[in-house]
Amino acid sequence: MVAFSLPEVATAQQLPALTAQDYARAERFMGYNTQALVDRSMGRPNWLANDRFWYRVMTAQGSEFMLVDPARKTRTPAFDHAKLAAGLSAASGQPYEAARLPFRSFTFSPDEEVISFTTGGKSWNYDVMSGQVTPNTTPAAKASPNAENEIESPNGQLAAYIQDHNLWVRDTKTDQKTQLTTDGAKDYGYATDNAGWTHSDKPVLRWSPDSRKIATFRQDQRNVSDMYLVTTNIGKPTLKAWKYPLPGDKDIATIERVIVEVNPAKVVRLQIPADAHRGSLSDDISSSGTFDDVDWSPDGSQLAFVSTSRDHKQEKIRVADAATGAVREVFEENVATQYESGQGAINWRYLPKSKEIIWYSERDNWGQLYLYDATSGKVKQQITKGDFVVTQLLKVDEAKRQLYFLANGREPGNPYFTHLYRVGLDGKKLTLLTPEAGNHQVTLSPSGKYFIDAYSQPDKPGASVLRAADGKLLLPLEKTDISRLTSTGWKAPTPITVKNQDGQIDLYGLMFTPTTLDPAKKYPIINYIYPGPQGGGVGNWSFSAARSDHQALAELGFVVVVIEGSCNPLRSKSYHDACYGNMAENTLSDQVTGMRQLAQKYPYIDLERAGIWGHSGGGYATAAAMFRYPDFFKVGISESGNHENRNYEDDWAERYIGLLKTNPDGTTNYDNQANATFAKSLKGKLMLAHGLMDDNVPPYNTFLVVEALTKANKSYDLVVFPNAAHGYGSYSPYMTRRRWDYFVQHLAGAQPPHDYEMKPKADPRN
């Protein structure tokens, strides 16, 4: 017995060990530590009259508030910070500094002579001229207890909300409440969005511009199947049940479209059959935060809307008469795979004055804008053309017959960089308005005369400037300063380009290496994967002081790579559709091919020690990688994966795999998408993790893989969070530490420190 155990003891003693200090050093590269060292990065603009705005900017000392007047081309402090600090110190008896004011937001009085702010639960007024700070004795307007679940009318006089499955409005001045619908019932209520993984008491609706009508729907999910989860607690668990249709279900949530007149209350039902609970942009009919795919005419007499088929292959563009509910079919678009109306925003518009519709289509393999005749339903003009993707239509200037849009891939270099353009509705005079290289994030002023342009690159901090609508530079605003960050030894990720598996297409990504990299050594490589298809692993292509824990993990002795493979969006339609009907491909062939190319270019990469991890869709891809490429990937960590899409909500899978079809032999088109089917091929080390109250991807997805691995007599590791949802919440630092431990132990062959505790913290400037 003793003799048998001696070699094991010796092996354990020979493992190199990482210390708590090594982990602490790596943790310094987490976002909650690096972001606090980034200065002069512009905060969100807060608009005032005449397109003026103020914003807060972080500085090395703390923060300051700046006021910008576009017409005068001025940028000045929003107020005297030192005076306010002195006045507040005197009034409150607490010491305050000009650079460390105890608030992040404030409100100007209408004459802009007084600033109101709240700190420590008390409200204060600062007189701009005198510098005096006094308690704000004006009683705060009594907020409705249901305020967060209300949607205010454009004129601010009414607020719509749901009560007992019906739609109501509240007079915001008198608080008088009026019931608008009377026949709402459980699972058959008005304006509700409780379908699939969405749970909200906020109504889904669109007010008419004149505040007299509401476009919404009655959602029918009476026959929709339930999903179940149970809590973990002392005593009997609580059963959570909600409507959650699955692919292939006979009944899914449908919406019966209505227009509700407010005074007097009247429901006008649109004269069409119920639509599938689908949107042209994504899984949900309110993915933009409001009722999607509806567009009122300015006078409220007409409502244009788009109906999306269950499988996302057919879009019907319709116009309803708001008074009668009569519906006119304008045109439809049918696609072989799945239609989407843009990237991050819905890109169609109804122009009733000129009787036209701007429409988005990928019919020529690229996402472009088209102009339709709203009477005949015929194409009048293709507005944008070329091998690039229109991502968001920001503004239509009907008077000048021009539109402003964001697009990717038109300029040389990285196709994921976004730029702003202007073009005529006739397709002429396409103009680039943001010429600097990089990823541009654009905010239009309320009038549309100006825009704020913040641009940067993943490895280069950027700047924020104010431009006129024609792109002319009016005023520099901020230039990001990372000198405090770089002084700590921080370094930016390396942008990478590799070829896809057939060598025809450039794939783009980022590579993170230890700041102490020794090119003479060999480093294990870890692939972070999010295969989409609704997004990619890099996420935002602007500068960031940290992306997930990629650099922190690299500091422990790894090379970490993120490669945006085919099947991800923001490129051509064919690029995005590469995995359609076969989501198990998961961009994995691109990942393996790309990693092999990187190892040829960077000899310090050790391909014999390749790992992979991801969350949600990335968790699905990670398990697939371990099962389908068992000789390439040695260690994988699969978090919250949708491993069995017959167990995931109906819309996502039916959109990207197609409707569930059963073959004569009993097999289905979903069988080969399921990770459990291939679990018996596992050779490496696999950790699975899931929250047991995950209402997005129910934990049974992971348990099916666990069961298959157990039946195949395969060893695996399992981490569960009994009362956590999809993202783990407060348990996320624990999961990060377990992930580090797993790669350190099984990929690097080292001993991690025992139970290191990660400690996220807030930016001290806040």
PDB file of N, CA and C in Angstrom, residues 599-677:
ATOM      1  N   ALA A 599       0.436  29.057 -34.398  1.00  0.00           N
ATOM      2  CA  ALA A 599       1.564  28.304 -33.853  1.00  0.00           C
ATOM      3  C   ALA A 599       2.741  28.293 -34.828  1.00  0.00           C
ATOM      4  N   GLN A 600       2.445  28.351 -36.136  1.00  0.00           N
ATOM      5  CA  GLN A 600       3.528  28.435 -37.124  1.00  0.00           C
ATOM      6  C   GLN A 600       4.207  29.799 -37.076  1.00  0.00           C
ATOM      7  N   LYS A 601       3.403  30.833 -36.843  1.00  0.00           N
ATOM      8  CA  LYS A 601       3.930  32.206 -36.827  1.00  0.00           C
ATOM      9  C   LYS A 601       4.624  32.524 -35.506  1.00  0.00           C
ATOM     10  N   TYR A 602       4.085  31.977 -34.408  1.00  0.00           N
ATOM     11  CA  TYR A 602       4.631  32.255 -33.076  1.00  0.00           C
ATOM     12  C   TYR A 602       5.074  30.931 -32.457  1.00  0.00           C
ATOM     13  N   PRO A 603       6.353  30.563 -32.599  1.00  0.00           N
ATOM     14  CA  PRO A 603       6.819  29.243 -32.154  1.00  0.00           C
ATOM     15  C   PRO A 603       6.661  28.997 -30.656  1.00  0.00           C
ATOM     16  N   TYR A 604       6.428  30.051 -29.869  1.00  0.00           N
ATOM     17  CA  TYR A 604       6.249  29.836 -28.427  1.00  0.00           C
ATOM     18  C   TYR A 604       4.881  29.235 -28.090  1.00  0.00           C
ATOM     19  N   ILE A 605       3.980  29.130 -29.062  1.00  0.00           N
ATOM     20  CA  ILE A 605       2.677  28.492 -28.825  1.00  0.00           C
ATOM     21  C   ILE A 605       2.841  26.977 -28.883  1.00  0.00           C
ATOM     22  N   ASP A 606       2.367  26.303 -27.837  1.00  0.00           N
ATOM     23  CA  ASP A 606       2.455  24.844 -27.752  1.00  0.00           C
ATOM     24  C   ASP A 606       1.098  24.232 -28.096  1.00  0.00           C
ATOM     25  N   LEU A 607       0.952  23.776 -29.344  1.00  0.00           N
ATOM     26  CA  LEU A 607      -0.328  23.228 -29.797  1.00  0.00           C
ATOM     27  C   LEU A 607      -0.645  21.882 -29.150  1.00  0.00           C
ATOM     28  N   GLU A 608       0.367  21.250 -28.562  1.00  0.00           N
ATOM     29  CA  GLU A 608       0.109  19.982 -27.869  1.00  0.00           C
ATOM     30  C   GLU A 608      -0.654  20.212 -26.570  1.00  0.00           C
ATOM     31  N   ARG A 609      -0.712  21.458 -26.146  1.00  0.00           N
ATOM     32  CA  ARG A 609      -1.460  21.816 -24.940  1.00  0.00           C
ATOM     33  C   ARG A 609      -2.472  22.898 -25.316  1.00  0.00           C
ATOM     34  N   ALA A 610      -3.537  22.483 -25.999  1.00  0.00           N
ATOM     35  CA  ALA A 610      -4.579  23.413 -26.457  1.00  0.00           C
ATOM     36  C   ALA A 610      -5.822  23.255 -25.595  1.00  0.00           C
ATOM     37  N   GLY A 611      -6.316  24.375 -25.087  1.00  0.00           N
ATOM     38  CA  GLY A 611      -7.532  24.383 -24.286  1.00  0.00           C
ATOM     39  C   GLY A 611      -8.585  25.271 -24.919  1.00  0.00           C
ATOM     40  N   ILE A 612      -9.798  25.194 -24.402  1.00  0.00           N
ATOM     41  CA  ILE A 612     -10.907  25.989 -24.938  1.00  0.00           C
ATOM     42  C   ILE A 612     -11.920  26.217 -23.836  1.00  0.00           C
ATOM     43  N   TRP A 613     -12.553  27.415 -23.851  1.00  0.00           N
ATOM     44  CA  TRP A 613     -13.652  27.648 -22.914  1.00  0.00           C
ATOM     45  C   TRP A 613     -14.634  28.636 -23.504  1.00  0.00           C
ATOM     46  N   GLY A 614     -15.863  28.575 -22.994  1.00  0.00           N
ATOM     47  CA  GLY A 614     -16.881  29.516 -23.428  1.00  0.00           C
ATOM     48  C   GLY A 614     -18.119  29.393 -22.568  1.00  0.00           C
ATOM     49  N   HIS A 615     -19.001  30.380 -22.698  1.00  0.00           N
ATOM     50  CA  HIS A 615     -20.216  30.451 -21.888  1.00  0.00           C
ATOM     51  C   HIS A 615     -21.429  30.516 -22.816  1.00  0.00           C
ATOM     52  N   SER A 616     -22.519  29.862 -22.443  1.00  0.00           N
ATOM     53  CA  SER A 616     -23.763  29.862 -23.220  1.00  0.00           C
ATOM     54  C   SER A 616     -23.496  29.194 -24.574  1.00  0.00           C
ATOM     55  N   GLY A 617     -23.634  29.930 -25.692  1.00  0.00           N
ATOM     56  CA  GLY A 617     -23.287  29.354 -26.988  1.00  0.00           C
ATOM     57  C   GLY A 617     -21.835  28.903 -27.011  1.00  0.00           C
ATOM     58  N   GLY A 618     -20.991  29.614 -26.257  1.00  0.00           N
ATOM     59  CA  GLY A 618     -19.592  29.213 -26.139  1.00  0.00           C
ATOM     60  C   GLY A 618     -19.424  27.951 -25.316  1.00  0.00           C
ATOM     61  N   GLY A 619     -20.341  27.721 -24.366  1.00  0.00           N
ATOM     62  CA  GLY A 619     -20.327  26.472 -23.607  1.00  0.00           C
ATOM     63  C   GLY A 619     -20.702  25.296 -24.495  1.00  0.00           C
ATOM     64  N   TYR A 620     -21.686  25.522 -25.354  1.00  0.00           N
ATOM     65  CA  TYR A 620     -22.086  24.518 -26.353  1.00  0.00           C
ATOM     66  C   TYR A 620     -20.904  24.192 -27.265  1.00  0.00           C
ATOM     67  N   ALA A 621     -20.224  25.235 -27.753  1.00  0.00           N
ATOM     68  CA  ALA A 621     -19.106  25.045 -28.669  1.00  0.00           C
ATOM     69  C   ALA A 621     -17.930  24.347 -27.987  1.00  0.00           C
ATOM     70  N   THR A 622     -17.707  24.666 -26.708  1.00  0.00           N
ATOM     71  CA  THR A 622     -16.585  24.057 -25.985  1.00  0.00           C
ATOM     72  C   THR A 622     -16.761  22.548 -25.865  1.00  0.00           C
ATOM     73  N   ALA A 623     -17.939  22.105 -25.439  1.00  0.00           N
ATOM     74  CA  ALA A 623     -18.174  20.662 -25.334  1.00  0.00           C
ATOM     75  C   ALA A 623     -18.074  20.008 -26.707  1.00  0.00           C
ATOM     76  N   ALA A 624     -18.620  20.671 -27.734  1.00  0.00           N
ATOM     77  CA  ALA A 624     -18.527  20.131 -29.093  1.00  0.00           C
ATOM     78  C   ALA A 624     -17.065  19.994 -29.518  1.00  0.00           C
ATOM     79  N   ALA A 625     -16.237  20.981 -29.156  1.00  0.00           N
ATOM     80  CA  ALA A 625     -14.816  20.928 -29.507  1.00  0.00           C
ATOM     81  C   ALA A 625     -14.133  19.738 -28.841  1.00  0.00           C
ATOM     82  N   MET A 626     -14.463  19.492 -27.566  1.00  0.00           N
ATOM     83  CA  MET A 626     -13.843  18.385 -26.827  1.00  0.00           C
ATOM     84  C   MET A 626     -14.273  17.026 -27.379  1.00  0.00           C
ATOM     85  N   PHE A 627     -15.504  16.962 -27.921  1.00  0.00           N
ATOM     86  CA  PHE A 627     -16.031  15.691 -28.429  1.00  0.00           C
ATOM     87  C   PHE A 627     -15.676  15.463 -29.903  1.00  0.00           C
ATOM     88  N   ARG A 628     -15.610  16.535 -30.683  1.00  0.00           N
ATOM     89  CA  ARG A 628     -15.404  16.402 -32.130  1.00  0.00           C
ATOM     90  C   ARG A 628     -13.936  16.567 -32.541  1.00  0.00           C
ATOM     91  N   TYR A 629     -13.143  17.209 -31.693  1.00  0.00           N
ATOM     92  CA  TYR A 629     -11.704  17.348 -31.944  1.00  0.00           C
ATOM     93  C   TYR A 629     -10.943  16.857 -30.708  1.00  0.00           C
ATOM     94  N   PRO A 630     -11.183  15.588 -30.316  1.00  0.00           N
ATOM     95  CA  PRO A 630     -10.641  15.098 -29.044  1.00  0.00           C
ATOM     96  C   PRO A 630      -9.116  14.981 -29.022  1.00  0.00           C
ATOM     97  N   ASP A 631      -8.484  14.922 -30.195  1.00  0.00           N
ATOM     98  CA  ASP A 631      -7.025  14.823 -30.226  1.00  0.00           C
ATOM     99  C   ASP A 631      -6.360  16.199 -30.273  1.00  0.00           C
ATOM    100  N   PHE A 632      -7.145  17.238 -30.527  1.00  0.00           N
ATOM    101  CA  PHE A 632      -6.581  18.593 -30.616  1.00  0.00           C
ATOM    102  C   PHE A 632      -6.751  19.332 -29.285  1.00  0.00           C
ATOM    103  N   PHE A 633      -7.989  19.381 -28.793  1.00  0.00           N
ATOM    104  CA  PHE A 633      -8.251  20.096 -27.542  1.00  0.00           C
ATOM    105  C   PHE A 633      -8.081  19.146 -26.357  1.00  0.00           C
ATOM    106  N   LYS A 634      -7.229  19.520 -25.420  1.00  0.00           N
ATOM    107  CA  LYS A 634      -6.926  18.655 -24.281  1.00  0.00           C
ATOM    108  C   LYS A 634      -7.734  19.003 -23.036  1.00  0.00           C
ATOM    109  N   VAL A 635      -8.102  20.292 -22.883  1.00  0.00           N
ATOM    110  CA  VAL A 635      -8.843  20.736 -21.694  1.00  0.00           C
ATOM    111  C   VAL A 635      -9.931  21.708 -22.126  1.00  0.00           C
ATOM    112  N   GLY A 636     -11.140  21.516 -21.617  1.00  0.00           N
ATOM    113  CA  GLY A 636     -12.239  22.412 -21.945  1.00  0.00           C
ATOM    114  C   GLY A 636     -13.065  22.768 -20.726  1.00  0.00           C
ATOM    115  N   ILE A 637     -13.595  23.988 -20.708  1.00  0.00           N
ATOM    116  CA  ILE A 637     -14.501  24.430 -19.633  1.00  0.00           C
ATOM    117  C   ILE A 637     -15.758  24.973 -20.299  1.00  0.00           C
ATOM    118  N   SER A 638     -16.851  24.253 -20.091  1.00  0.00           N
ATOM    119  CA  SER A 638     -18.120  24.546 -20.767  1.00  0.00           C
ATOM    120  C   SER A 638     -19.121  25.092 -19.760  1.00  0.00           C
ATOM    121  N   GLU A 639     -19.451  26.378 -19.894  1.00  0.00           N
ATOM    122  CA  GLU A 639     -20.349  27.032 -18.947  1.00  0.00           C
ATOM    123  C   GLU A 639     -21.719  27.286 -19.580  1.00  0.00           C
ATOM    124  N   SER A 640     -22.770  26.827 -18.916  1.00  0.00           N
ATOM    125  CA  SER A 640     -24.158  27.170 -19.270  1.00  0.00           C
ATOM    126  C   SER A 640     -24.482  26.915 -20.738  1.00  0.00           C
ATOM    127  N   GLY A 641     -23.992  25.820 -21.288  1.00  0.00           N
ATOM    128  CA  GLY A 641     -24.154  25.564 -22.712  1.00  0.00           C
ATOM    129  C   GLY A 641     -25.535  25.052 -23.099  1.00  0.00           C
ATOM    130  N   ASN A 642     -26.003  25.483 -24.282  1.00  0.00           N
ATOM    131  CA  ASN A 642     -27.248  24.954 -24.855  1.00  0.00           C
ATOM    132  C   ASN A 642     -26.908  23.695 -25.663  1.00  0.00           C
ATOM    133  N   HIS A 643     -26.521  22.644 -24.939  1.00  0.00           N
ATOM    134  CA  HIS A 643     -25.975  21.434 -25.564  1.00  0.00           C
ATOM    135  C   HIS A 643     -27.005  20.654 -26.375  1.00  0.00           C
ATOM    136  N   GLU A 644     -28.266  20.870 -26.081  1.00  0.00           N
ATOM    137  CA  GLU A 644     -29.340  20.142 -26.772  1.00  0.00           C
ATOM    138  C   GLU A 644     -30.405  21.162 -27.158  1.00  0.00           C
ATOM    139  N   ASN A 645     -30.408  21.556 -28.432  1.00  0.00           N
ATOM    140  CA  ASN A 645     -31.289  22.650 -28.829  1.00  0.00           C
ATOM    141  C   ASN A 645     -32.762  22.261 -28.900  1.00  0.00           C
ATOM    142  N   ARG A 646     -33.062  20.964 -28.746  1.00  0.00           N
ATOM    143  CA  ARG A 646     -34.458  20.576 -28.553  1.00  0.00           C
ATOM    144  C   ARG A 646     -34.899  20.887 -27.130  1.00  0.00           C
ATOM    145  N   ASN A 647     -33.939  21.267 -26.284  1.00  0.00           N
ATOM    146  CA  ASN A 647     -34.230  21.645 -24.900  1.00  0.00           C
ATOM    147  C   ASN A 647     -34.019  23.135 -24.671  1.00  0.00           C
ATOM    148  N   TYR A 648     -33.883  23.884 -25.757  1.00  0.00           N
ATOM    149  CA  TYR A 648     -33.688  25.329 -25.648  1.00  0.00           C
ATOM    150  C   TYR A 648     -34.858  26.015 -26.330  1.00  0.00           C
ATOM    151  N   GLU A 649     -35.125  27.259 -25.969  1.00  0.00           N
ATOM    152  CA  GLU A 649     -36.359  27.912 -26.428  1.00  0.00           C
ATOM    153  C   GLU A 649     -36.515  27.872 -27.946  1.00  0.00           C
ATOM    154  N   ASP A 650     -37.775  27.845 -28.373  1.00  0.00           N
ATOM    155  CA  ASP A 650     -38.102  27.563 -29.768  1.00  0.00           C
ATOM    156  C   ASP A 650     -37.440  28.490 -30.774  1.00  0.00           C
ATOM    157  N   ASP A 651     -37.410  29.774 -30.451  1.00  0.00           N
ATOM    158  CA  ASP A 651     -37.068  30.731 -31.500  1.00  0.00           C
ATOM    159  C   ASP A 651     -35.625  30.640 -31.961  1.00  0.00           C
ATOM    160  N   TRP A 652     -34.685  30.517 -31.039  1.00  0.00           N
ATOM    161  CA  TRP A 652     -33.267  30.546 -31.422  1.00  0.00           C
ATOM    162  C   TRP A 652     -32.946  29.387 -32.362  1.00  0.00           C
ATOM    163  N   ALA A 653     -33.299  28.190 -31.945  1.00  0.00           N
ATOM    164  CA  ALA A 653     -32.957  27.018 -32.753  1.00  0.00           C
ATOM    165  C   ALA A 653     -33.721  27.006 -34.074  1.00  0.00           C
ATOM    166  N   GLU A 654     -35.017  27.343 -34.038  1.00  0.00           N
ATOM    167  CA  GLU A 654     -35.801  27.316 -35.279  1.00  0.00           C
ATOM    168  C   GLU A 654     -35.305  28.375 -36.263  1.00  0.00           C
ATOM    169  N   ARG A 655     -34.684  29.422 -35.733  1.00  0.00           N
ATOM    170  CA  ARG A 655     -34.132  30.453 -36.608  1.00  0.00           C
ATOM    171  C   ARG A 655     -32.844  29.993 -37.288  1.00  0.00           C
ATOM    172  N   TYR A 656     -31.968  29.312 -36.555  1.00  0.00           N
ATOM    173  CA  TYR A 656     -30.629  29.005 -37.076  1.00  0.00           C
ATOM    174  C   TYR A 656     -30.449  27.560 -37.535  1.00  0.00           C
ATOM    175  N   ILE A 657     -31.318  26.646 -37.082  1.00  0.00           N
ATOM    176  CA  ILE A 657     -31.238  25.254 -37.532  1.00  0.00           C
ATOM    177  C   ILE A 657     -32.382  24.943 -38.484  1.00  0.00           C
ATOM    178  N   GLY A 658     -33.487  25.664 -38.309  1.00  0.00           N
ATOM    179  CA  GLY A 658     -34.686  25.390 -39.097  1.00  0.00           C
ATOM    180  C   GLY A 658     -35.711  24.673 -38.243  1.00  0.00           C
ATOM    181  N   LEU A 659     -36.917  24.513 -38.745  1.00  0.00           N
ATOM    182  CA  LEU A 659     -37.962  23.816 -38.011  1.00  0.00           C
ATOM    183  C   LEU A 659     -37.569  22.363 -37.802  1.00  0.00           C
ATOM    184  N   LEU A 660     -37.985  21.811 -36.670  1.00  0.00           N
ATOM    185  CA  LEU A 660     -37.665  20.417 -36.358  1.00  0.00           C
ATOM    186  C   LEU A 660     -38.408  19.497 -37.326  1.00  0.00           C
ATOM    187  N   LYS A 661     -37.646  18.629 -38.013  1.00  0.00           N
ATOM    188  CA  LYS A 661     -38.248  17.697 -38.972  1.00  0.00           C
ATOM    189  C   LYS A 661     -37.878  16.277 -38.571  1.00  0.00           C
ATOM    190  N   THR A 662     -38.873  15.400 -38.500  1.00  0.00           N
ATOM    191  CA  THR A 662     -38.631  13.994 -38.167  1.00  0.00           C
ATOM    192  C   THR A 662     -38.616  13.174 -39.453  1.00  0.00           C
ATOM    193  N   ASN A 663     -37.551  12.415 -39.631  1.00  0.00           N
ATOM    194  CA  ASN A 663     -37.388  11.587 -40.832  1.00  0.00           C
ATOM    195  C   ASN A 663     -38.172  10.279 -40.682  1.00  0.00           C
ATOM    196  N   PRO A 664     -38.393   9.560 -41.790  1.00  0.00           N
ATOM    197  CA  PRO A 664     -39.139   8.289 -41.730  1.00  0.00           C
ATOM    198  C   PRO A 664     -38.542   7.286 -40.746  1.00  0.00           C
ATOM    199  N   ASP A 665     -37.214   7.330 -40.540  1.00  0.00           N
ATOM    200  CA  ASP A 665     -36.590   6.363 -39.623  1.00  0.00           C
ATOM    201  C   ASP A 665     -36.614   6.837 -38.166  1.00  0.00           C
ATOM    202  N   GLY A 666     -37.291   7.964 -37.907  1.00  0.00           N
ATOM    203  CA  GLY A 666     -37.408   8.456 -36.538  1.00  0.00           C
ATOM    204  C   GLY A 666     -36.339   9.446 -36.133  1.00  0.00           C
ATOM    205  N   THR A 667     -35.275   9.605 -36.940  1.00  0.00           N
ATOM    206  CA  THR A 667     -34.239  10.591 -36.632  1.00  0.00           C
ATOM    207  C   THR A 667     -34.750  11.993 -37.001  1.00  0.00           C
ATOM    208  N   THR A 668     -34.053  13.011 -36.508  1.00  0.00           N
ATOM    209  CA  THR A 668     -34.452  14.385 -36.832  1.00  0.00           C
ATOM    210  C   THR A 668     -33.226  15.172 -37.292  1.00  0.00           C
ATOM    211  N   ASN A 669     -33.504  16.343 -37.851  1.00  0.00           N
ATOM    212  CA  ASN A 669     -32.422  17.231 -38.288  1.00  0.00           C
ATOM    213  C   ASN A 669     -31.707  17.883 -37.109  1.00  0.00           C
ATOM    214  N   TYR A 670     -32.173  17.627 -35.873  1.00  0.00           N
ATOM    215  CA  TYR A 670     -31.509  18.169 -34.683  1.00  0.00           C
ATOM    216  C   TYR A 670     -30.572  17.155 -34.024  1.00  0.00           C
ATOM    217  N   ASP A 671     -30.656  15.891 -34.412  1.00  0.00           N
ATOM    218  CA  ASP A 671     -29.899  14.838 -33.715  1.00  0.00           C
ATOM    219  C   ASP A 671     -28.404  15.131 -33.680  1.00  0.00           C
ATOM    220  N   ASN A 672     -27.829  15.467 -34.838  1.00  0.00           N
ATOM    221  CA  ASN A 672     -26.383  15.651 -34.914  1.00  0.00           C
ATOM    222  C   ASN A 672     -25.919  16.998 -34.368  1.00  0.00           C
ATOM    223  N   GLN A 673     -26.872  17.804 -33.883  1.00  0.00           N
ATOM    224  CA  GLN A 673     -26.514  19.072 -33.233  1.00  0.00           C
ATOM    225  C   GLN A 673     -26.285  18.868 -31.738  1.00  0.00           C
ATOM    226  N   ALA A 674     -26.685  17.716 -31.215  1.00  0.00           N
ATOM    227  CA  ALA A 674     -26.700  17.481 -29.766  1.00  0.00           C
ATOM    228  C   ALA A 674     -25.349  16.993 -29.279  1.00  0.00           C
ATOM    229  N   ASN A 675     -24.810  17.652 -28.257  1.00  0.00           N
ATOM    230  CA  ASN A 675     -23.494  17.269 -27.742  1.00  0.00           C
ATOM    231  C   ASN A 675     -23.503  15.900 -27.067  1.00  0.00           C
ATOM    232  N   ALA A 676     -24.606  15.517 -26.421  1.00  0.00           N
ATOM    233  CA  ALA A 676     -24.644  14.229 -25.715  1.00  0.00           C
ATOM    234  C   ALA A 676     -24.358  13.064 -26.662  1.00  0.00           C
ATOM    235  N   THR A 677     -24.788  13.200 -27.920  1.00  0.00           N
ATOM    236  CA  THR A 677     -24.595  12.139 -28.909  1.00  0.00           C
ATOM    237  C   THR A 677     -23.118  11.784 -29.083  1.00  0.00           C
TER     238      THR A 677
END
